mmCIF file of C-alpha atoms in Angstrom:
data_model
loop_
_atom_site.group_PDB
_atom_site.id
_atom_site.type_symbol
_atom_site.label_atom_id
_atom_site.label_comp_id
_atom_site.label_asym_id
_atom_site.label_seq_id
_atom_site.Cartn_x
_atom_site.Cartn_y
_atom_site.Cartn_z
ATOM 1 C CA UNK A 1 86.100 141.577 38.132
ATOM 2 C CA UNK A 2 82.700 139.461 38.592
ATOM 3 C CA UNK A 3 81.905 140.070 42.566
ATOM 4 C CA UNK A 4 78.167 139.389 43.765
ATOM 5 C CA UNK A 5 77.019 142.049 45.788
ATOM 6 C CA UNK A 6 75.956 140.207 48.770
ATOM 7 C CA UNK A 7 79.657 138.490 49.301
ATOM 8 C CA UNK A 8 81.432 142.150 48.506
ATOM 9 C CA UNK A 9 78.668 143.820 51.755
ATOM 10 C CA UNK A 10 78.906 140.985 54.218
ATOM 11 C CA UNK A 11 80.453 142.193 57.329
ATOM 12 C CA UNK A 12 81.392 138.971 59.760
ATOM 13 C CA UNK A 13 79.328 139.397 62.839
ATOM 14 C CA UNK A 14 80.827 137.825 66.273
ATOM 15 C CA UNK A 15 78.920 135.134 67.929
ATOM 16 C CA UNK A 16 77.004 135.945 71.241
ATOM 17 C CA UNK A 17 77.274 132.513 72.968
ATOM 18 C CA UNK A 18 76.961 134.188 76.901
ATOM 19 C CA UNK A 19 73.132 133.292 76.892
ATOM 20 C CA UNK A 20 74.026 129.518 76.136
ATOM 21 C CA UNK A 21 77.240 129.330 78.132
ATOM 22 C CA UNK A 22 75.349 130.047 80.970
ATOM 23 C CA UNK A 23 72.856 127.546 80.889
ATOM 24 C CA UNK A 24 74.803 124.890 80.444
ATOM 25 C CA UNK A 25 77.088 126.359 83.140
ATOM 26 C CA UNK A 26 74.207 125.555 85.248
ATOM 27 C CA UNK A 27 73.333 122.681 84.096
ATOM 28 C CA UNK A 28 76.900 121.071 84.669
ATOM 29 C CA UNK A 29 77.514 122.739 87.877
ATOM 30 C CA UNK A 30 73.965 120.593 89.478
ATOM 31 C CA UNK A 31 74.491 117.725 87.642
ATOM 32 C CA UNK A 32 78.206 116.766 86.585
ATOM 33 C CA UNK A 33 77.842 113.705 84.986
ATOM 34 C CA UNK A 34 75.257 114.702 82.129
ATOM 35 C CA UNK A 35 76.107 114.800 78.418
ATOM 36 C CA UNK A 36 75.272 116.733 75.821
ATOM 37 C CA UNK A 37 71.680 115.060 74.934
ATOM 38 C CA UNK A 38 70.780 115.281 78.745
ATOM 39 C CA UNK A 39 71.235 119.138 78.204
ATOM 40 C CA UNK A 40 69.694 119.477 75.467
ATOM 41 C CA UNK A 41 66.133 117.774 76.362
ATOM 42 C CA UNK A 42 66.162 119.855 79.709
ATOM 43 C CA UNK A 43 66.829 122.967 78.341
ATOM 44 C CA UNK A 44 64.173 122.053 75.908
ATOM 45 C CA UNK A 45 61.803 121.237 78.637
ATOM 46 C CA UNK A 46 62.077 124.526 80.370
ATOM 47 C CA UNK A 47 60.878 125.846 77.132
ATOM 48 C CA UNK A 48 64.448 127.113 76.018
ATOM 49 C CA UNK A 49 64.189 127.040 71.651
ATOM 50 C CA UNK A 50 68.040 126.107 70.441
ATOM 51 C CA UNK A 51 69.520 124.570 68.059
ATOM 52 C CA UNK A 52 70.906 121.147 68.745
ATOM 53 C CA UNK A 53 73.987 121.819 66.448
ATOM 54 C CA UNK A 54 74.557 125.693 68.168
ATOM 55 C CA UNK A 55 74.672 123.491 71.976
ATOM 56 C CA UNK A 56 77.062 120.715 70.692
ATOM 57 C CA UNK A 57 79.610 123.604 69.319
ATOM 58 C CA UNK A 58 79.389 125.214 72.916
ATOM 59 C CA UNK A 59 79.508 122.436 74.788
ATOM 60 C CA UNK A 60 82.248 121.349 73.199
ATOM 61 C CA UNK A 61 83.937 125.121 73.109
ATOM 62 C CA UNK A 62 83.400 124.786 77.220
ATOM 63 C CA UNK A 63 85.155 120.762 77.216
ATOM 64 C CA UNK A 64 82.172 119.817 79.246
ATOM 65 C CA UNK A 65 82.741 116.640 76.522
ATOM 66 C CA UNK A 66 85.682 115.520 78.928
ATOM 67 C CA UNK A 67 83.915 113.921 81.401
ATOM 68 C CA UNK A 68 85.053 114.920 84.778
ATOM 69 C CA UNK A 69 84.968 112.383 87.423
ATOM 70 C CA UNK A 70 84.658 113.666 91.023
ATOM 71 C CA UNK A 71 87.118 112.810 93.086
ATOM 72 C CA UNK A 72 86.313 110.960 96.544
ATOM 73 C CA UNK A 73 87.267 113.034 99.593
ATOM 74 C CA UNK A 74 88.920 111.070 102.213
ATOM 75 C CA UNK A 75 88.462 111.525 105.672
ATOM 76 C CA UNK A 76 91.948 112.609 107.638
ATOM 77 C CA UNK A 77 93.940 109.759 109.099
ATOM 78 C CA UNK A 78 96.088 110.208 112.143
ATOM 79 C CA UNK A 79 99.324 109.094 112.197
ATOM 80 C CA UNK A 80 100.447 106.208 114.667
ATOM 81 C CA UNK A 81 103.645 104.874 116.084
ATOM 82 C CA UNK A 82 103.811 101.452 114.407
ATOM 83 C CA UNK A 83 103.365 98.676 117.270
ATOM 84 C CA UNK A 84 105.198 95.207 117.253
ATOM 85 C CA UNK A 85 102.103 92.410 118.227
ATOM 86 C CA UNK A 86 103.041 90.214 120.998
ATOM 87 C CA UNK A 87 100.348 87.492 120.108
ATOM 88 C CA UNK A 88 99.098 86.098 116.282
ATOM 89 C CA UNK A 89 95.617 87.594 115.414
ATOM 90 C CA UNK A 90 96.062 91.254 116.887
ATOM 91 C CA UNK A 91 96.850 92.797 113.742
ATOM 92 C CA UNK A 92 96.671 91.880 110.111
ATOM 93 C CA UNK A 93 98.158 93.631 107.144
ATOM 94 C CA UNK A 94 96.804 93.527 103.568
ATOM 95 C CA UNK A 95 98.137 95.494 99.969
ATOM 96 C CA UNK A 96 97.800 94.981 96.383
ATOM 97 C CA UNK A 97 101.134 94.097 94.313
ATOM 98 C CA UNK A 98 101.094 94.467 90.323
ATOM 99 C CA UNK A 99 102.486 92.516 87.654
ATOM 100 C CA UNK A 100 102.209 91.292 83.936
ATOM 101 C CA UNK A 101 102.155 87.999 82.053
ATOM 102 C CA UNK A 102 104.571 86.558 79.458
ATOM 103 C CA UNK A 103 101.748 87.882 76.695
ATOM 104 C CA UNK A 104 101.989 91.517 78.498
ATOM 105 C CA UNK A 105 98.219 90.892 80.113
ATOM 106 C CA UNK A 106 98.454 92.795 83.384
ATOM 107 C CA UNK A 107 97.631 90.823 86.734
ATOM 108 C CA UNK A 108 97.232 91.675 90.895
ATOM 109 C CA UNK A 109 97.805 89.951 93.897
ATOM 110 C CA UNK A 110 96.269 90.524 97.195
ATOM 111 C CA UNK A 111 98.749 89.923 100.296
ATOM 112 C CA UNK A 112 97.657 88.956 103.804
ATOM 113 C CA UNK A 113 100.127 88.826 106.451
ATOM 114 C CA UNK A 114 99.892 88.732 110.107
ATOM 115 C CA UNK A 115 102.292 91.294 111.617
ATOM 116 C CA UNK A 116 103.277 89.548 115.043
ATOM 117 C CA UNK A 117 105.421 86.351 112.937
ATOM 118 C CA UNK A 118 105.582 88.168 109.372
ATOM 119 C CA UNK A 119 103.501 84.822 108.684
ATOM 120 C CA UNK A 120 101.909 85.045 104.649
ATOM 121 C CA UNK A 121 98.663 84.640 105.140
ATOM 122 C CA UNK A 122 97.467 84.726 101.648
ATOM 123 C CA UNK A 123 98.776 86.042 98.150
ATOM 124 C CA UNK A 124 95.203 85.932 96.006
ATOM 125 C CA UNK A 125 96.259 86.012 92.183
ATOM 126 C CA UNK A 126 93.842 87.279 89.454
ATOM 127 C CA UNK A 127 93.308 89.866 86.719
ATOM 128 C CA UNK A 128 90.760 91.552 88.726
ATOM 129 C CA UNK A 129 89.868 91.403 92.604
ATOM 130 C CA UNK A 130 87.599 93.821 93.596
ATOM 131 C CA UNK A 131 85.951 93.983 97.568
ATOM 132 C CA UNK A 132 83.753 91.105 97.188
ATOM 133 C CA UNK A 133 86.764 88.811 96.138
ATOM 134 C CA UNK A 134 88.714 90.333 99.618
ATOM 135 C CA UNK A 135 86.293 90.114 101.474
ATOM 136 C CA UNK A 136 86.005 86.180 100.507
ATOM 137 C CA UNK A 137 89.436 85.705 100.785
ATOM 138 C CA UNK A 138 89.123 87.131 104.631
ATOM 139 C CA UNK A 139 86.427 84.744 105.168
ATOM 140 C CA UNK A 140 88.368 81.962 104.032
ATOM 141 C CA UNK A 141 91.498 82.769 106.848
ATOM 142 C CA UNK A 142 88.321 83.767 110.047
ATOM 143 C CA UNK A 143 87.530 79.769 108.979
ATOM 144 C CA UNK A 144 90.953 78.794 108.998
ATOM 145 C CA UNK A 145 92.973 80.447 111.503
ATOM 146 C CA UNK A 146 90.438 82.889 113.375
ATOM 147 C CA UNK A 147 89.259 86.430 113.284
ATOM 148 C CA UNK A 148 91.704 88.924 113.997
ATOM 149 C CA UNK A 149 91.383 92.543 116.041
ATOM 150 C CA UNK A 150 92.240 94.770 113.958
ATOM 151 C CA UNK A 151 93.638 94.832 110.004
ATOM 152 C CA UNK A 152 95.452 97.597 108.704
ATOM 153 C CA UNK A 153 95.527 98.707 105.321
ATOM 154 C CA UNK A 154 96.004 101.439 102.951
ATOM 155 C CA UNK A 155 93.354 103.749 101.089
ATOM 156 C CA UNK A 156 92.843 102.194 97.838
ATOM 157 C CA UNK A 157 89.477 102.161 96.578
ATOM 158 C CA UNK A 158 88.859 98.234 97.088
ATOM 159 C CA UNK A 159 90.102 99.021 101.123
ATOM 160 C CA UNK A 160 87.652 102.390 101.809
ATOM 161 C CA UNK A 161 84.739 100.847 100.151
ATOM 162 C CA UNK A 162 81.396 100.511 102.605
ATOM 163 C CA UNK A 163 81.280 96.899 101.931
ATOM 164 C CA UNK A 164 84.339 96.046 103.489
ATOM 165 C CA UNK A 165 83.591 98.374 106.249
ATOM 166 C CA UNK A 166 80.405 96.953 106.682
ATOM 167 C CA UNK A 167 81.659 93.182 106.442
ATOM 168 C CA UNK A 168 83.944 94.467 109.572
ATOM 169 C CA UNK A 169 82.039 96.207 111.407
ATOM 170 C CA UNK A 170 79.731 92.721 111.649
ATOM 171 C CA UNK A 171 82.804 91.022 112.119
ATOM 172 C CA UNK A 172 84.063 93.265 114.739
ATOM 173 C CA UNK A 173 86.973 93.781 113.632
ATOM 174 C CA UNK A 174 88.548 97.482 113.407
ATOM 175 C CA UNK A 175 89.922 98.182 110.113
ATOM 176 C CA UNK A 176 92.650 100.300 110.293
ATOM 177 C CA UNK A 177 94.185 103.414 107.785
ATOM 178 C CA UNK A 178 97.421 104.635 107.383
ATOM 179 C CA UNK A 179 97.865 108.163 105.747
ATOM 180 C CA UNK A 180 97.789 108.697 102.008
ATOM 181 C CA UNK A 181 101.331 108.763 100.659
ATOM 182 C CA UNK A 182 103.119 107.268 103.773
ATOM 183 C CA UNK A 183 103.461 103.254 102.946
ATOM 184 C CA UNK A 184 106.301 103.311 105.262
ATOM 185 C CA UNK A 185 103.259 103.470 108.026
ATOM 186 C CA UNK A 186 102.474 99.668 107.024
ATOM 187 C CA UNK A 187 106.235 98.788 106.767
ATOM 188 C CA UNK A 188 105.556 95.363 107.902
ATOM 189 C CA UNK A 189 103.683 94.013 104.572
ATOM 190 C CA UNK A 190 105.917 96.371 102.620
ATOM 191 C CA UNK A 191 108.702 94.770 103.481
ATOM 192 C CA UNK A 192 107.629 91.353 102.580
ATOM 193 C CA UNK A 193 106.361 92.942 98.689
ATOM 194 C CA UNK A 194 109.441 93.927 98.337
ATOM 195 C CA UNK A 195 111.029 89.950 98.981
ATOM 196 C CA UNK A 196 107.964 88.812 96.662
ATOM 197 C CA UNK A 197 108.626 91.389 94.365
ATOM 198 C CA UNK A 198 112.865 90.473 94.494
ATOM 199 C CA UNK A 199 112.445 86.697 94.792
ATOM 200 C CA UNK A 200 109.437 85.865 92.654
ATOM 201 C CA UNK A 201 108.060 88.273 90.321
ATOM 202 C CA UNK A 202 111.331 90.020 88.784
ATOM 203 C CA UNK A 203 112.715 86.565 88.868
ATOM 204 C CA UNK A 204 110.183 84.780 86.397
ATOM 205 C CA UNK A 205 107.743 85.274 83.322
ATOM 206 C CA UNK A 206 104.484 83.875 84.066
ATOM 207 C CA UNK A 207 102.872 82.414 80.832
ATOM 208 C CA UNK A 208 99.263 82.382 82.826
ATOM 209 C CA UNK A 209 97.539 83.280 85.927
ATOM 210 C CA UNK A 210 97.700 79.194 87.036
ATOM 211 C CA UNK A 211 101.569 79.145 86.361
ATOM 212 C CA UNK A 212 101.491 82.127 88.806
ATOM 213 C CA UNK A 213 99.072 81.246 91.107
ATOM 214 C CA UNK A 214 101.494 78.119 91.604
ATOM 215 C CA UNK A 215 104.390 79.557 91.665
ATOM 216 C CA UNK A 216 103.028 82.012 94.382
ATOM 217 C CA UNK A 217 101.975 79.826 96.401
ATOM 218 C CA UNK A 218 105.464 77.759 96.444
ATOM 219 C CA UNK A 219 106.670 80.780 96.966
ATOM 220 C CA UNK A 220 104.293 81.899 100.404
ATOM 221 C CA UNK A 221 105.219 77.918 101.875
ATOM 222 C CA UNK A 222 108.692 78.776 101.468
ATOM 223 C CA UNK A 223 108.616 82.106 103.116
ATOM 224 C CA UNK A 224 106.272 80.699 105.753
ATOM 225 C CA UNK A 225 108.409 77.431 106.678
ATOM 226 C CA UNK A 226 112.069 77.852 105.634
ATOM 227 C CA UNK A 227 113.078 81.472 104.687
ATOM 228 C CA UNK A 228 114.997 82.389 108.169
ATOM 229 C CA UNK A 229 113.797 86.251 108.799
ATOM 230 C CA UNK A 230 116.041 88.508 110.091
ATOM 231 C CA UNK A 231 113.388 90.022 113.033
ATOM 232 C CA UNK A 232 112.777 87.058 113.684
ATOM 233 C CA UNK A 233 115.893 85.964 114.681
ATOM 234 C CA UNK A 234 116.685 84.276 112.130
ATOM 235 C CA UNK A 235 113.650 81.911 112.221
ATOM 236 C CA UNK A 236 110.941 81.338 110.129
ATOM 237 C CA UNK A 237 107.555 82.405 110.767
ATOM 238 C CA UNK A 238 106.189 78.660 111.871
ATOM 239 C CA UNK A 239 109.231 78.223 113.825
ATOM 240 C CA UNK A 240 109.250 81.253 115.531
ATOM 241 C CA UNK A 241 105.550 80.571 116.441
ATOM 242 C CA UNK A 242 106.575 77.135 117.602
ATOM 243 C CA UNK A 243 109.394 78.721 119.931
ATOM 244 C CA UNK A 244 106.879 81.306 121.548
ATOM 245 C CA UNK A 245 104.646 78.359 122.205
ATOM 246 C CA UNK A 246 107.358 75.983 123.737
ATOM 247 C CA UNK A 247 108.875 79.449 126.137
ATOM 248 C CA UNK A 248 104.950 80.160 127.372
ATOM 249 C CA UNK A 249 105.570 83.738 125.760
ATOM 250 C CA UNK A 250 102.244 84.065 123.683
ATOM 251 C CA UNK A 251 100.036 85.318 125.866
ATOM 252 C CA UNK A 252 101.987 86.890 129.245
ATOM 253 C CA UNK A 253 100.742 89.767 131.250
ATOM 254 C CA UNK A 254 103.414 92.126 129.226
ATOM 255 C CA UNK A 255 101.690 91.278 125.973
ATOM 256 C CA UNK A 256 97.938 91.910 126.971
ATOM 257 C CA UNK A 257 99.142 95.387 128.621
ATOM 258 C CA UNK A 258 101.135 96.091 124.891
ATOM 259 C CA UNK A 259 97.927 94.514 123.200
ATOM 260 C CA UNK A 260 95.611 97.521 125.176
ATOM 261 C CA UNK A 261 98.400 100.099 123.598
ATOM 262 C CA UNK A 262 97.414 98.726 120.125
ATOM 263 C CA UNK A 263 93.771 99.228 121.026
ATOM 264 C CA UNK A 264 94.196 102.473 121.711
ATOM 265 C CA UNK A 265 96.521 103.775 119.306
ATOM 266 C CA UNK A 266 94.265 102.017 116.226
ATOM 267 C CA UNK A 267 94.870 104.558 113.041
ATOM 268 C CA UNK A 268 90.916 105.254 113.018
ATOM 269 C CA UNK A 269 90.100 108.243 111.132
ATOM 270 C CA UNK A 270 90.221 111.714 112.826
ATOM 271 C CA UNK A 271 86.283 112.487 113.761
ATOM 272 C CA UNK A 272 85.423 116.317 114.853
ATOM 273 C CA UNK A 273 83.483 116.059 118.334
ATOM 274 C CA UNK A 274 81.991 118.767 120.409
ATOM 275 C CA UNK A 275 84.025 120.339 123.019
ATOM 276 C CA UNK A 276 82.387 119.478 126.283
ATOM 277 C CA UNK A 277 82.209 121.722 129.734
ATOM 278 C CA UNK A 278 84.914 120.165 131.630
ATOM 279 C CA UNK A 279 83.341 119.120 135.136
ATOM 280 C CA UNK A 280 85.074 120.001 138.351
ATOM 281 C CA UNK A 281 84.983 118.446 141.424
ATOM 282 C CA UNK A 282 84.137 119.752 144.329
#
C-alpha cells in the first residue's frame, strides 16, 4: 500500500476563530447595518492582518449575512373610552385596506371617514401610498370641507412617521393613536372596511387600478347618499347631516361640553413627567 508520508502524519488541528469572532462581534454590535466589506476595511485600518476569505467564513458562521433590521420602539399609548362626536370635523378616522387585481398585482386604499355621520371622506386607490400621498390627500379634504380637531389612526409606519406629525402639528390638528393590536379602539372606520370589504372588494375582480378607482368611488357616493346606516337611524350620512341641520342640533351647549370630553380624553401617547411638590394652601 502506496501512502505518502505527509497524508499518513497529518493530525486535523481545530480552528481558533475566538480572536475573529470577537471583532466582528464588535463591530456589529456599534454598527448593525455593515456588511462584510465594511468589516473587513476597518479591521484592516486598525492595522488588524486577515484574510478576506478566513472573515467571510466567520461572518457567515455568526449569520451576521442576515441583515437584521432594528425594530422601531413605539412610545406607549393609553387607552380611551371611544367618544360619539356631536358636530362634523371633531374627529376623523383614517386606515389602510388591502387587495389584489384580476392579474394578482397587489393594491391599497386609504379610507377617510368622519366619525360624527360615518360620512366617507375619501378611499385613495394605488399600488403604493406612502405619507406624502396622505398627507396630500388630507390637504385635498382641509380645502374641501375644513380642517378637523383631531384624527385618529392606528400605528402603521405611514401614520407614526415625523412628516405627518409635523404636517399636523402646523396644521394644528392632534393626531391621535390607538394601542397596537386593539383595532376595535377605532371601531368606527373598522366597521365601514368591513362594508367595503363585504360590498365591494370580495364582490368584484378589478382588471386595473382605474376600474377600481371607479368602482370605489361609486361605491363611497352610494354609502355617502343612499346606504341607510343603522346608527344612524336608518339614514344616510348626508341625510342625517341634513336632519341635524334642519332640528338646530349641530352645535348646542350639550355638544361643545361632550366636544371638551374629546379634548381631553385625546389617545396622545403616555409622556413620563416629573412629580412635582404638591402646594398647600394656607
Amino acid at each position: 500500500m502506496q501512502l505518502p508520508r505527509s497524508t499518513y502524519q497529518y493530525e486535523k488541528r481545530q480552528k481558533d476563530d475566538h480572536s475573529v469572532e470577537l471583532l466582528l462581534d464588535q463591530l456589529v454590535s456599534k454598527h448593525p447595518t455593515i456588511g462584510l466589506w465594511q468589516c473587513y476595511y476597518r479591521l484592516r485600518n486598525r492595522g488588524v492582518v486577515i484574510n478576506h476569505k478566513k472573515l467571510r467564513r466567520v461572518y457567515r458562521l455568526m449569520n451576521l449575512n442576515v441583515r437584521r433590521r432594528p425594530r422601531k420602539t413605539l412610545p406607549e399609548r393609553v387607552k380611551q373610552p371611544l367618544l360619539t362626536p356631536t358636530a362634523p370635523n371633531q374627529m376623523w378616522s383614517i386606515d389602510f385596506m388591502t387587495d389584489r387585481l384580476e392579474d394578482g398585482r397587489s393594491f391599497r386604499l386609504l379610507n377617510v371617514m368622519d366619525d360624527f355621520n360615518r360620512e366617507s371622506l375619501a378611499i385613495e386607490v394605488d399600488t403604493s401610498l406612502p405619507t406624502l400621498r396622505i398627507i396630500r390627500v388630507l390637504d385635498q379634504l382641509l380645502h374641501r370641507r375644513g380642517k378637523p380637531s383631531n384624527i385618529r389612526t392606528d400605528n402603521g409606519p405611514e401614520f407614526i412617521s415625523h412628516k405627518l406629525e409635523q404636517w399636523c402639528t402646523k396644521q394644528q390638528i392632534t393626531l391621535q393613536f390607538i394601542q397596537p393590536g386593539r383595532p376595535m379602539q377605532n371601531a368606527f372606520i373598522e366597521r365601514k372596511n368591513g362594508s367595503l370589504r363585504r360590498e365591494l372588494l370580495n364582490a368584484y375582480l378589478f382588471a386595473s387600478l382605474n376600474e377600481a378607482r371607479e368602482l370605489c368611488e361609486n361605491w363611497r357616493n352610494d354609502y355617502n347618499e343612499e346606504r341607510p346606516h343603522k346608527s344612524l337611524h336608518y339614514l344616510s350620512p348626508h341625510n342625517y347631516t341634513k336632519l341635524m341641520k334642519r332640528n338646530e342640533q349641530l352645535y348646542p351647549q350639550a355638544a361643545n361640553e361632550n366636544h371638551l370630553k374629546i379634548e381631553e380624553s385625546r389617545l396622545v401617547d403616555k409622556a413620563t413627567e416629573s412629580n412635582e411638590n404638591p402646594q398647600f394652601l394656607s
